[in-house]
Coordinates of N, CA, C and O and ligand atoms in Angstrom, one line a residue:
M28 N 0.8 -1.3 0.1 CA 0.0 -0.3 -0.5 C 0.8 1.2 -0.2 O 1.5 0.8 0.5
T29 N 0.5 2.3 -0.8 CA 1.5 3.3 -1.0 C 1.2 3.8 0.0 O -0.3 4.6 0.5
L30 N 1.8 4.9 0.6 CA 1.1 6.2 2.3 C 1.7 7.5 1.8 O 2.3 7.7 0.4
P31 N 0.8 8.3 1.9 CA 0.9 9.2 1.9 C 2.1 10.4 2.6 O 2.8 9.7 3.5
I32 N 2.8 10.7 1.8 CA 4.2 11.5 3.1 C 4.3 12.9 3.4 O 3.7 13.8 2.1
Y33 N 4.9 12.8 4.2 CA 4.4 14.0 5.5 C 5.6 15.1 4.9 O 6.1 14.5 4.5
T34 N 5.3 15.7 4.8 CA 6.3 17.3 4.4 C 6.1 18.4 4.6 O 5.7 18.4 6.4
Y35 N 7.0 19.6 5.1 CA 8.2 20.0 5.9 C 7.0 20.9 6.2 O 6.4 21.4 5.8
G36 N 7.1 20.6 7.6 CA 5.9 21.5 8.2 C 5.6 20.7 9.5 O 5.0 21.2 10.5
Q37 N 5.3 19.5 9.1 CA 4.9 18.4 10.2 C 5.6 17.6 10.8 O 6.3 17.6 11.0
P38 N 4.5 18.1 12.1 CA 5.9 18.4 13.6 C 6.7 17.0 13.6 O 7.8 17.2 14.6
V39 N 6.4 16.3 13.5 CA 6.7 14.4 12.8 C 7.7 14.4 12.5 O 9.0 13.7 13.5
L40 N 7.8 15.3 11.7 CA 10.2 15.3 11.1 C 11.0 16.3 12.2 O 11.7 15.6 11.8
R41 N 10.9 16.9 12.7 CA 11.4 17.2 13.6 C 11.3 16.6 15.4 O 11.3 17.3 16.7
K42 N 10.4 15.1 15.0 CA 10.8 15.0 16.9 C 11.4 13.6 16.4 O 12.5 13.4 15.2
V43 N 12.3 13.5 17.3 CA 13.6 12.4 17.5 C 12.7 11.2 17.3 O 12.2 11.1 18.5
A44 N 12.9 10.1 16.6 CA 12.5 8.8 16.5 C 12.5 7.8 17.5 O 14.0 7.8 17.9
Q45 N 11.8 7.0 18.0 CA 12.4 6.1 18.8 C 13.0 4.3 18.4 O 12.5 4.1 17.5
D46 N 13.9 4.0 19.2 CA 13.9 2.6 18.8 C 12.4 2.0 18.9 O 11.7 2.2 19.5
I47 N 12.6 1.1 17.9 CA 10.9 -0.3 17.8 C 11.9 -1.2 18.1 O 13.3 -1.7 18.0
P48 N 10.9 -2.2 19.2 CA 11.1 -3.5 19.6 C 11.4 -4.6 17.9 O 10.8 -4.4 17.5
L49 N 12.0 -5.7 18.0 CA 12.2 -6.3 17.1 C 10.1 -7.2 16.7 O 10.6 -7.2 15.6
D50 N 9.8 -7.2 17.1 CA 8.3 -8.7 17.4 C 7.5 -6.6 17.4 O 6.1 -7.7 17.5
Y51 N 7.7 -6.2 16.9 CA 7.1 -4.1 16.5 C 5.9 -5.1 15.8 O 6.1 -5.6 14.5
P52 N 4.6 -4.9 16.1 CA 4.2 -5.2 15.0 C 3.8 -4.8 14.1 O 4.0 -3.2 12.7
N53 N 4.0 -6.2 13.2 CA 3.0 -5.3 11.5 C 4.2 -5.0 10.2 O 4.0 -3.8 10.2
L54 N 5.4 -5.5 11.1 CA 6.8 -5.0 11.1 C 7.3 -4.8 9.9 O 7.6 -4.2 8.4
K55 N 6.9 -6.2 8.6 CA 6.9 -6.2 7.6 C 6.9 -5.9 6.8 O 6.3 -5.6 5.4
Q56 N 5.1 -6.1 6.8 CA 3.9 -4.9 6.2 C 4.9 -3.3 5.4 O 4.5 -3.2 5.1
L57 N 4.8 -3.7 7.1 CA 5.8 -1.5 7.4 C 5.8 -1.3 6.2 O 5.8 -0.2 5.7
I58 N 8.0 -1.3 6.4 CA 8.7 -1.7 5.4 C 8.0 -2.4 4.2 O 9.0 -1.3 3.1
A59 N 7.3 -3.3 3.7 CA 7.2 -3.5 2.2 C 6.0 -1.8 1.4 O 6.4 -1.8 0.9
D60 N 5.4 -1.7 2.2 CA 5.1 -0.4 1.8 C 5.7 0.4 2.0 O 5.5 1.5 1.2
M61 N 6.3 0.9 2.5 CA 7.5 2.0 2.9 C 8.7 1.7 1.0 O 9.0 2.4 0.6
F62 N 8.6 0.3 1.3 CA 9.1 0.2 -0.1 C 8.7 1.0 -0.9 O 9.0 1.4 -2.2
E63 N 7.4 0.1 -1.0 CA 6.2 0.6 -2.3 C 6.0 2.3 -2.2 O 5.9 2.7 -3.3
T64 N 6.2 2.8 -0.8 CA 5.7 4.7 -1.1 C 6.7 4.9 -1.8 O 7.0 6.2 -2.6
M65 N 8.3 4.3 -1.5 CA 9.4 5.3 -2.1 C 10.2 4.8 -3.5 O 9.9 5.9 -4.2
Y66 N 9.6 3.4 -3.7 CA 9.5 3.2 -5.6 C 8.9 4.4 -6.4 O 8.6 4.7 -7.0
K67 N 7.0 4.1 -5.6 CA 6.4 4.6 -6.7 C 6.9 6.5 -6.6 O 6.1 7.6 -7.8
S68 N 7.5 7.3 -5.2 CA 7.5 8.9 -5.8 C 9.3 8.8 -6.5 O 9.9 10.2 -6.5
D69 N 9.5 8.1 -7.4 CA 11.3 7.6 -7.6 C 12.0 8.7 -5.9 O 12.9 8.9 -6.4
G70 N 12.1 8.3 -4.7 CA 13.3 9.2 -3.7 C 13.9 7.2 -3.8 O 13.9 6.2 -4.4
V71 N 15.2 7.5 -3.2 CA 16.4 6.6 -3.1 C 16.1 6.0 -1.6 O 16.9 5.0 -1.0
G72 N 15.7 7.1 -1.0 CA 15.7 6.9 0.1 C 13.8 7.4 0.9 O 14.0 7.9 0.8
L73 N 13.5 6.2 1.9 CA 12.6 6.5 2.9 C 12.7 6.3 4.4 O 12.9 5.5 5.3
A74 N 12.2 7.6 5.1 CA 12.4 7.5 6.8 C 10.8 7.6 7.7 O 9.8 8.0 7.0
A75 N 10.8 6.7 7.9 CA 9.8 6.2 8.6 C 8.7 7.9 8.9 O 7.8 6.9 8.9
P76 N 10.1 9.0 10.0 CA 9.2 10.2 10.2 C 7.9 10.9 9.0 O 7.5 11.2 9.2
Q77 N 8.7 10.0 7.6 CA 8.0 10.8 6.5 C 7.1 10.0 6.0 O 6.2 10.8 5.3
I78 N 6.4 9.6 6.6 CA 5.2 8.7 6.7 C 4.2 8.5 7.9 O 3.0 7.9 8.4
G79 N 5.0 9.6 8.7 CA 4.4 9.4 9.8 C 4.7 9.0 11.4 O 3.7 9.5 11.9
K80 N 5.3 8.5 10.9 CA 5.5 7.5 12.3 C 7.3 8.0 13.3 O 8.2 7.6 12.3
A81 N 6.8 8.5 14.0 CA 8.1 9.0 14.8 C 9.0 7.9 15.3 O 8.8 7.0 16.8
I82 N 9.5 6.5 14.6 CA 10.4 5.0 15.0 C 11.5 5.0 13.7 O 11.4 5.9 13.0
R83 N 12.7 4.3 14.4 CA 13.9 4.6 13.3 C 13.6 3.1 12.7 O 13.5 2.0 12.5
L84 N 13.1 3.3 11.6 CA 13.6 2.5 10.5 C 13.7 2.9 9.4 O 12.9 4.4 8.5
I85 N 14.1 2.7 8.0 CA 14.6 3.5 7.0 C 14.4 2.2 5.7 O 15.2 1.3 6.5
V86 N 14.2 3.2 5.0 CA 14.7 1.6 2.9 C 15.0 2.5 2.4 O 15.1 4.4 2.8
I87 N 16.3 2.3 1.5 CA 17.2 2.4 1.0 C 17.4 1.9 -0.1 O 17.1 0.0 -0.4
T88 N 16.5 2.6 -1.9 CA 17.0 1.5 -2.8 C 17.9 2.6 -3.4 O 17.9 3.8 -3.7
L89 N 19.4 1.7 -4.2 CA 20.5 2.3 -4.4 C 19.9 1.6 -6.5 O 21.2 2.4 -7.0
D90 N 19.3 0.7 -6.6 CA 19.0 0.5 -7.9 C 18.9 1.1 -8.7 O 20.2 1.3 -9.8
P91 N 18.9 2.3 -8.7 CA 18.9 3.7 -9.8 C 19.2 4.0 -9.8 O 20.1 4.8 -11.2
L92 N 21.0 3.7 -9.4 CA 22.3 4.4 -9.6 C 23.2 3.1 -9.9 O 23.9 3.5 -11.0
K93 N 22.4 2.3 -10.8 CA 23.6 1.4 -11.4 C 23.8 1.3 -12.6 O 25.0 0.4 -12.7
E94 N 24.1 2.4 -13.2 CA 24.1 2.7 -14.1 C 26.2 2.7 -13.5 O 26.6 2.9 -14.4
E95 N 25.7 4.5 -13.0 CA 27.1 4.3 -12.5 C 28.1 4.0 -12.2 O 29.3 3.5 -12.4
F96 N 27.0 3.0 -11.0 CA 27.2 2.1 -9.4 C 26.7 0.7 -9.7 O 26.4 0.8 -9.0
P97 N 27.2 -0.2 -11.2 CA 26.8 -1.2 -11.0 C 27.0 -2.4 -9.4 O 26.5 -3.0 -10.1
E98 N 27.6 -2.1 -9.1 CA 28.1 -2.6 -7.6 C 26.7 -2.6 -6.4 O 26.0 -2.9 -5.9
Y99 N 25.8 -1.2 -6.9 CA 24.5 -1.4 -6.4 C 23.1 -2.0 -7.2 O 21.9 -1.7 -6.5
A100 N 23.4 -2.7 -8.5 CA 22.4 -3.0 -8.9 C 20.9 -4.2 -7.9 O 22.5 -5.1 -7.2
D101 N 20.2 -3.9 -7.7 CA 19.3 -4.6 -6.7 C 19.7 -4.1 -5.5 O 19.6 -5.3 -4.3
F102 N 20.1 -3.0 -4.9 CA 20.5 -2.5 -3.9 C 18.9 -2.3 -3.1 O 18.7 -0.6 -4.0
N103 N 18.5 -3.1 -2.3 CA 16.9 -2.6 -1.6 C 17.3 -3.1 -0.4 O 16.4 -4.3 -0.1
R104 N 17.7 -2.4 1.0 CA 17.1 -2.3 2.4 C 16.4 -1.7 2.6 O 16.3 -1.0 2.9
A105 N 16.0 -2.5 4.2 CA 15.8 -1.6 5.0 C 16.7 -1.6 6.5 O 17.5 -2.8 6.9
F106 N 16.4 -1.1 7.1 CA 17.3 -0.5 8.5 C 17.0 -0.5 9.8 O 15.7 0.5 9.6
I107 N 16.7 -1.3 9.7 CA 16.0 -1.7 12.1 C 16.5 -0.2 12.7 O 17.3 -1.0 12.9
N108 N 16.0 0.2 13.3 CA 17.2 1.4 14.9 C 18.4 1.4 14.0 O 19.6 1.2 15.1
P109 N 18.2 2.4 13.0 CA 19.7 2.6 12.3 C 20.3 3.6 13.2 O 19.8 4.5 13.9
H110 N 21.3 3.8 13.6 CA 22.1 5.0 14.4 C 23.7 4.5 13.6 O 24.0 4.3 13.7
I111 N 24.2 6.7 14.0 CA 25.2 6.5 13.3 C 26.5 6.2 14.6 O 26.0 7.8 15.2
V112 N 27.0 6.0 14.7 CA 28.2 5.7 15.9 C 29.6 6.4 15.6 O 29.8 7.3 17.2
E113 N 29.8 6.3 14.9 CA 31.0 8.0 14.5 C 31.0 7.7 13.6 O 30.7 7.4 11.8
Y114 N 31.5 9.6 12.8 CA 31.4 9.8 11.8 C 32.7 10.2 11.3 O 33.9 11.4 12.2
D115 N 33.8 10.0 10.1 CA 34.9 9.5 10.0 C 35.0 11.1 9.3 O 34.7 11.8 7.9
D116 N 35.6 12.2 10.1 CA 35.1 13.7 9.4 C 36.5 14.2 9.1 O 36.5 15.2 8.3
T117 N 37.8 13.0 8.0 CA 38.9 13.3 7.3 C 37.9 13.9 5.9 O 39.0 14.3 5.7
E118 N 37.6 13.8 5.8 CA 36.9 13.5 4.3 C 35.7 13.8 3.6 O 34.9 13.3 4.4
T119 N 35.3 14.9 3.2 CA 33.7 15.6 3.6 C 34.2 16.0 2.4 O 34.5 16.1 0.9
E120 N 32.5 16.2 1.5 CA 32.2 15.9 -0.2 C 30.8 17.5 0.4 O 30.3 16.5 0.3
A121 N 30.2 17.9 -0.8 CA 29.6 18.8 -1.3 C 28.7 18.3 -1.7 O 29.3 18.2 -2.9
L122 N 27.4 17.6 -1.8 CA 26.9 17.0 -3.4 C 25.0 17.7 -2.8 O 24.4 17.7 -2.2
E123 N 24.8 17.8 -4.2 CA 23.5 17.5 -4.3 C 21.9 16.3 -3.5 O 22.5 15.7 -3.7
E124 N 21.5 17.1 -2.8 CA 20.3 16.8 -2.0 C 19.1 16.5 -2.9 O 19.3 18.1 -2.1
G125 N 18.0 16.3 -2.6 CA 16.9 16.2 -2.0 C 16.0 15.7 -1.7 O 16.3 14.9 -1.3
C126 N 14.7 15.8 -1.3 CA 13.8 14.7 0.4 C 12.6 14.7 -0.4 O 12.1 16.2 -1.5
L127 N 11.7 13.3 -0.2 CA 10.7 14.0 -0.7 C 9.4 14.4 0.1 O 8.4 14.9 -0.6
S128 N 10.2 15.2 1.7 CA 8.9 16.0 2.7 C 10.0 17.5 1.5 O 8.8 18.2 1.9
L129 N 10.1 17.3 1.2 CA 10.6 19.1 0.0 C 11.0 19.0 -0.5 O 11.4 19.4 -1.6
P130 N 10.0 18.7 -1.7 CA 9.2 18.8 -3.1 C 9.8 19.5 -3.6 O 9.9 20.6 -3.0
G131 N 10.8 19.6 -5.0 CA 11.3 21.7 -5.7 C 12.4 21.9 -5.2 O 13.1 23.0 -5.2
I132 N 12.5 21.6 -3.9 CA 14.3 21.5 -2.8 C 15.6 21.3 -3.0 O 14.9 19.9 -3.7
H133 N 16.3 21.5 -4.1 CA 17.2 20.7 -4.5 C 18.1 22.1 -4.0 O 19.1 22.8 -4.5
E134 N 19.8 21.1 -2.8 CA 20.8 22.0 -2.8 C 22.4 21.3 -2.6 O 21.5 19.3 -1.5
P135 N 23.7 21.8 -2.2 CA 24.2 20.8 -1.6 C 24.9 20.3 -0.7 O 24.3 21.8 0.1
V136 N 24.7 19.9 -0.1 CA 24.8 19.5 1.4 C 26.5 19.1 1.5 O 27.0 18.3 1.0
R137 N 27.7 19.6 2.8 CA 28.2 18.3 2.5 C 29.3 17.7 4.1 O 28.1 17.7 4.7
R138 N 28.8 16.7 3.8 CA 28.6 15.4 4.4 C 29.4 14.9 4.1 O 30.9 14.2 3.7
P139 N 30.2 13.6 5.8 CA 31.7 13.1 5.7 C 31.9 11.8 4.9 O 30.0 11.3 4.8
K140 N 32.6 11.4 4.3 CA 32.6 10.6 3.3 C 31.9 9.0 4.0 O 31.9 7.9 3.4
R141 N 31.9 9.2 4.7 CA 32.2 7.4 6.0 C 31.7 8.0 7.3 O 32.3 8.8 7.9
I142 N 31.3 7.1 7.1 CA 30.1 6.8 8.7 C 30.3 5.4 9.3 O 30.6 4.3 9.0
L143 N 30.8 5.1 10.5 CA 30.4 4.1 11.7 C 29.0 4.5 12.1 O 28.0 4.3 12.6
A144 N 28.3 2.9 11.3 CA 26.9 2.7 11.9 C 26.4 1.4 11.9 O 27.1 0.1 12.1
R145 N 25.3 1.1 13.0 CA 25.4 0.5 13.6 C 23.1 0.5 13.5 O 22.8 0.8 13.4
W146 N 22.9 -0.8 12.6 CA 21.6 -1.4 12.2 C 21.1 -2.4 12.6 O 22.3 -3.5 12.6
V147 N 20.2 -2.9 12.5 CA 19.8 -3.9 12.8 C 18.5 -4.2 10.9 O 18.7 -3.7 10.0
D148 N 19.0 -5.6 10.1 CA 18.7 -5.8 8.6 C 17.7 -6.1 8.9 O 16.7 -7.2 10.2
E149 N 17.0 -7.0 7.6 CA 15.5 -7.3 7.6 C 14.9 -8.3 8.4 O 14.0 -9.2 8.7
D150 N 16.1 -9.1 8.3 CA 16.7 -10.8 9.1 C 16.7 -10.6 10.0 O 17.0 -11.9 10.5
L151 N 16.4 -9.3 10.5 CA 16.8 -9.0 12.4 C 18.3 -9.6 13.3 O 18.0 -9.8 13.9
Q152 N 18.8 -9.4 12.0 CA 20.5 -9.8 11.9 C 21.0 -7.7 12.4 O 21.0 -7.5 11.5
P153 N 22.3 -8.1 13.9 CA 22.8 -7.1 14.1 C 23.6 -6.2 13.1 O 24.1 -7.7 12.9
H154 N 23.8 -5.2 12.3 CA 25.0 -4.9 11.7 C 25.9 -3.7 12.7 O 25.0 -2.9 13.6
E155 N 27.4 -4.0 12.3 CA 27.9 -2.4 12.9 C 29.0 -2.0 12.3 O 30.1 -3.4 11.5
E156 N 28.7 -1.5 10.8 CA 29.5 -0.7 9.8 C 30.5 0.0 9.1 O 29.4 1.1 10.1
W157 N 31.9 0.2 9.1 CA 31.6 1.4 8.1 C 31.2 1.5 7.1 O 31.7 0.4 6.5
V158 N 30.1 2.7 6.2 CA 30.0 2.8 5.3 C 30.6 3.8 4.3 O 30.9 4.7 4.9
E159 N 31.3 3.3 3.1 CA 31.4 4.8 2.5 C 30.6 4.5 1.3 O 29.4 3.9 0.6
G160 N 31.1 5.5 0.2 CA 30.1 5.4 -0.9 C 29.5 7.3 -0.8 O 28.1 7.2 0.1
Y161 N 28.4 6.9 -1.7 CA 26.3 7.2 -2.2 C 26.1 6.3 -0.9 O 24.7 7.1 -0.6
L162 N 26.2 5.1 -0.8 CA 25.4 4.9 0.8 C 25.7 5.8 2.2 O 24.5 6.1 2.4
A163 N 27.0 6.0 2.0 CA 27.1 6.7 3.4 C 26.2 8.5 3.6 O 25.7 8.9 4.3
R164 N 25.9 9.4 2.4 CA 25.4 9.3 1.8 C 24.2 9.2 1.7 O 23.0 10.5 3.0
V165 N 23.4 8.4 1.2 CA 22.0 8.7 1.4 C 21.9 8.1 3.7 O 20.5 8.4 3.8
M166 N 22.6 7.2 3.8 CA 22.3 6.8 4.8 C 22.2 7.8 6.5 O 21.2 8.6 7.1
Q167 N 23.3 8.4 6.3 CA 23.3 10.6 6.8 C 22.1 11.1 7.2 O 21.6 11.4 7.3
H168 N 21.3 11.2 4.9 CA 20.4 12.3 5.1 C 18.8 10.9 6.1 O 17.9 12.3 6.5
E169 N 19.1 10.2 6.1 CA 18.0 9.7 6.5 C 18.0 9.8 7.7 O 17.5 9.4 8.6
I170 N 18.9 9.1 8.5 CA 19.2 9.0 9.9 C 19.1 10.7 10.7 O 18.7 10.4 11.9
D171 N 19.2 11.4 9.4 CA 18.9 12.5 10.7 C 17.3 12.8 10.2 O 16.9 13.7 11.5
H172 N 16.5 12.2 9.5 CA 15.5 12.2 9.5 C 15.1 12.2 11.1 O 13.5 11.9 11.6
L173 N 15.6 11.1 11.3 CA 15.5 9.7 11.9 C 15.6 10.6 13.7 O 15.3 10.4 14.8
D174 N 17.1 11.8 13.8 CA 16.6 13.0 14.3 C 16.4 13.9 14.4 O 16.6 14.9 14.5
G175 N 15.2 14.4 13.1 CA 14.1 15.8 13.3 C 15.6 16.7 12.4 O 14.6 17.4 12.8
K176 N 15.6 16.4 11.7 CA 17.0 17.4 11.2 C 16.3 17.0 9.5 O 15.8 15.7 9.7
V177 N 16.4 17.6 8.6 CA 16.2 17.5 7.0 C 17.6 18.4 6.5 O 18.0 19.2 7.1
F178 N 17.3 18.0 5.6 CA 19.1 18.3 5.0 C 18.7 20.2 4.7 O 20.5 20.4 4.9
T179 N 18.4 20.5 4.6 CA 17.8 21.8 4.5 C 18.6 22.5 6.3 O 18.9 23.7 6.4
D180 N 19.0 22.1 6.6 CA 19.2 22.5 8.4 C 20.9 21.9 8.0 O 21.9 23.8 8.6
R181 N 21.4 21.8 6.7 CA 22.2 21.7 6.8 C 23.1 22.2 5.6 O 24.4 21.7 5.3
I182 N 22.6 23.3 5.2 CA 22.6 23.4 3.9 C 23.7 25.1 4.7 O 23.7 25.5 5.6
A183 N 25.0 25.6 3.8 CA 24.8 26.7 4.2 C 24.4 28.2 4.2 O 23.0 28.2 3.3
P184 N 24.7 29.3 5.3 CA 23.3 30.0 5.5 C 23.3 30.9 4.8 O 22.0 31.4 4.6
L185 N 23.9 31.3 3.5 CA 23.9 31.8 2.2 C 22.4 31.4 1.8 O 21.2 32.1 1.3
R186 N 22.5 29.9 1.6 CA 21.5 29.0 0.6 C 20.5 28.8 1.7 O 19.6 29.1 0.9
K187 N 20.6 29.1 2.9 CA 19.7 28.8 3.0 C 18.4 29.5 3.3 O 17.5 29.9 3.2
Q188 N 19.6 31.0 3.2 CA 17.9 32.3 2.9 C 17.6 32.2 1.8 O 16.5 32.6 1.7
L189 N 18.9 31.9 0.7 CA 18.0 31.7 -0.7 C 16.9 30.4 0.0 O 15.6 31.0 -1.5
V190 N 15.8 29.3 0.2 CA 15.3 28.8 -0.1 C 14.5 29.6 1.0 O 13.6 29.1 1.0
K191 N 14.3 29.9 1.6 CA 14.0 30.1 2.7 C 12.3 30.1 2.4 O 11.1 30.3 3.1
G192 N 12.0 31.3 1.5 CA 11.0 31.4 0.4 C 10.3 30.1 -0.7 O 8.8 29.9 0.1
K193 N 10.4 29.7 0.0 CA 9.8 27.7 -0.5 C 9.8 27.2 -0.2 O 8.8 26.4 0.3
L194 N 10.4 27.1 1.7 CA 10.3 26.5 2.8 C 8.8 27.1 3.4 O 8.3 26.4 4.3
N195 N 8.9 28.3 3.6 CA 7.6 28.4 3.7 C 6.1 28.7 3.2 O 5.2 28.0 3.5
A196 N 6.9 28.4 2.0 CA 5.5 27.4 0.4 C 4.9 26.3 1.0 O 3.5 26.2 1.3
L197 N 6.3 25.6 1.3 CA 5.9 24.5 2.3 C 5.3 23.9 3.0 O 4.4 23.7 2.5
Q198 N 5.7 25.1 4.2 CA 4.9 25.0 5.1 C 3.0 25.1 5.3 O 2.6 24.9 5.7
R199 N 3.1 26.0 4.0 CA 1.7 26.4 4.1 C 0.8 25.1 3.3 O 0.0 25.9 2.8
G200 N 1.4 24.8 3.0 CA 0.9 23.4 1.7 C 0.5 23.7 0.1 O -0.1 23.5 -0.4
K201 N 1.3 25.1 0.1 CA 1.8 25.2 -1.7 C 2.9 23.7 -1.6 O 4.0 23.9 -2.1
I202 N 2.2 23.1 -2.6 CA 2.9 21.3 -2.9 C 2.6 20.9 -3.7 O 1.0 21.1 -4.8
N203 N 3.9 21.3 -5.5 CA 3.7 20.6 -6.2 C 4.2 19.2 -6.4 O 5.7 19.4 -7.2
C204 N 4.1 18.3 -6.5 CA 4.5 17.5 -6.6 C 4.0 16.2 -7.5 O 2.6 15.7 -7.4
A205 N 4.4 14.8 -8.3 CA 3.1 13.8 -8.5 C 3.0 12.3 -7.8 O 2.3 12.3 -8.2
Y206 N 3.4 13.1 -6.7 CA 2.7 11.7 -5.8 C 1.9 12.3 -4.6 O 1.6 13.5 -3.8
R207 N 1.2 11.7 -3.5 CA 0.8 12.0 -3.1 C 1.1 12.6 -1.0 O 2.3 11.2 -0.9
V208 N 0.7 13.4 -0.7 CA 1.3 13.8 0.2 C 0.3 14.1 1.3 O -1.0 14.5 1.2
K209 N 0.9 14.7 2.6 CA 0.0 15.1 3.8 C 0.9 16.1 4.7 O 1.1 16.1 5.7
P210 N 0.2 17.4 3.5 CA 1.4 19.3 4.1 C 0.2 19.3 5.3 O -0.5 18.1 5.9
L211 N 0.9 20.5 6.6 CA 0.4 20.3 7.1 C -1.3 20.9 7.3 O -2.1 21.0 8.1
R212 N -1.8 21.7 7.2 CA -2.4 22.1 6.0 C -3.2 22.4 5.1 O -2.1 22.3 4.4
Ligands
NI14 NI1 14.6 13.4 3.0

């Protein structure tokens, strides 16, 4: 089932999401619904707060990047209770990001290229691994959602000034996109 995506201004996007028990009711169905919602809206990542739930759960697909990165073919994974344990700040990179909750806004965001993350996978196996490349980028964006942050919080002050009008419009429910959304009003 495709779920509506909560957009900028919705309070749930500013909450710190909580870890879930691994016997969380209907977890498999929720993950399936999040994948479907992400695919239908052409996203590469979706965090549970974006569908209105303040829980630590994200889905990521890197399959759309397979032309450039063949190793990402069929990469479709759910991350349960993900946390960033450590940022490797030795190398950072500014890349353009967008977000299904902030349609129409694309801005460069500087982030570390490598992170140590822990999570539980869909087979309920725990992981703690150094992650790099595009996956590290998307995981940081999605885990930010679980910590009540959106990517425009991390852009340069001048750029922030320039997107202020667009953010205000989103908050007022002036949204133009091809997928189903749930604005504040
Ligand atoms: Ni996002």
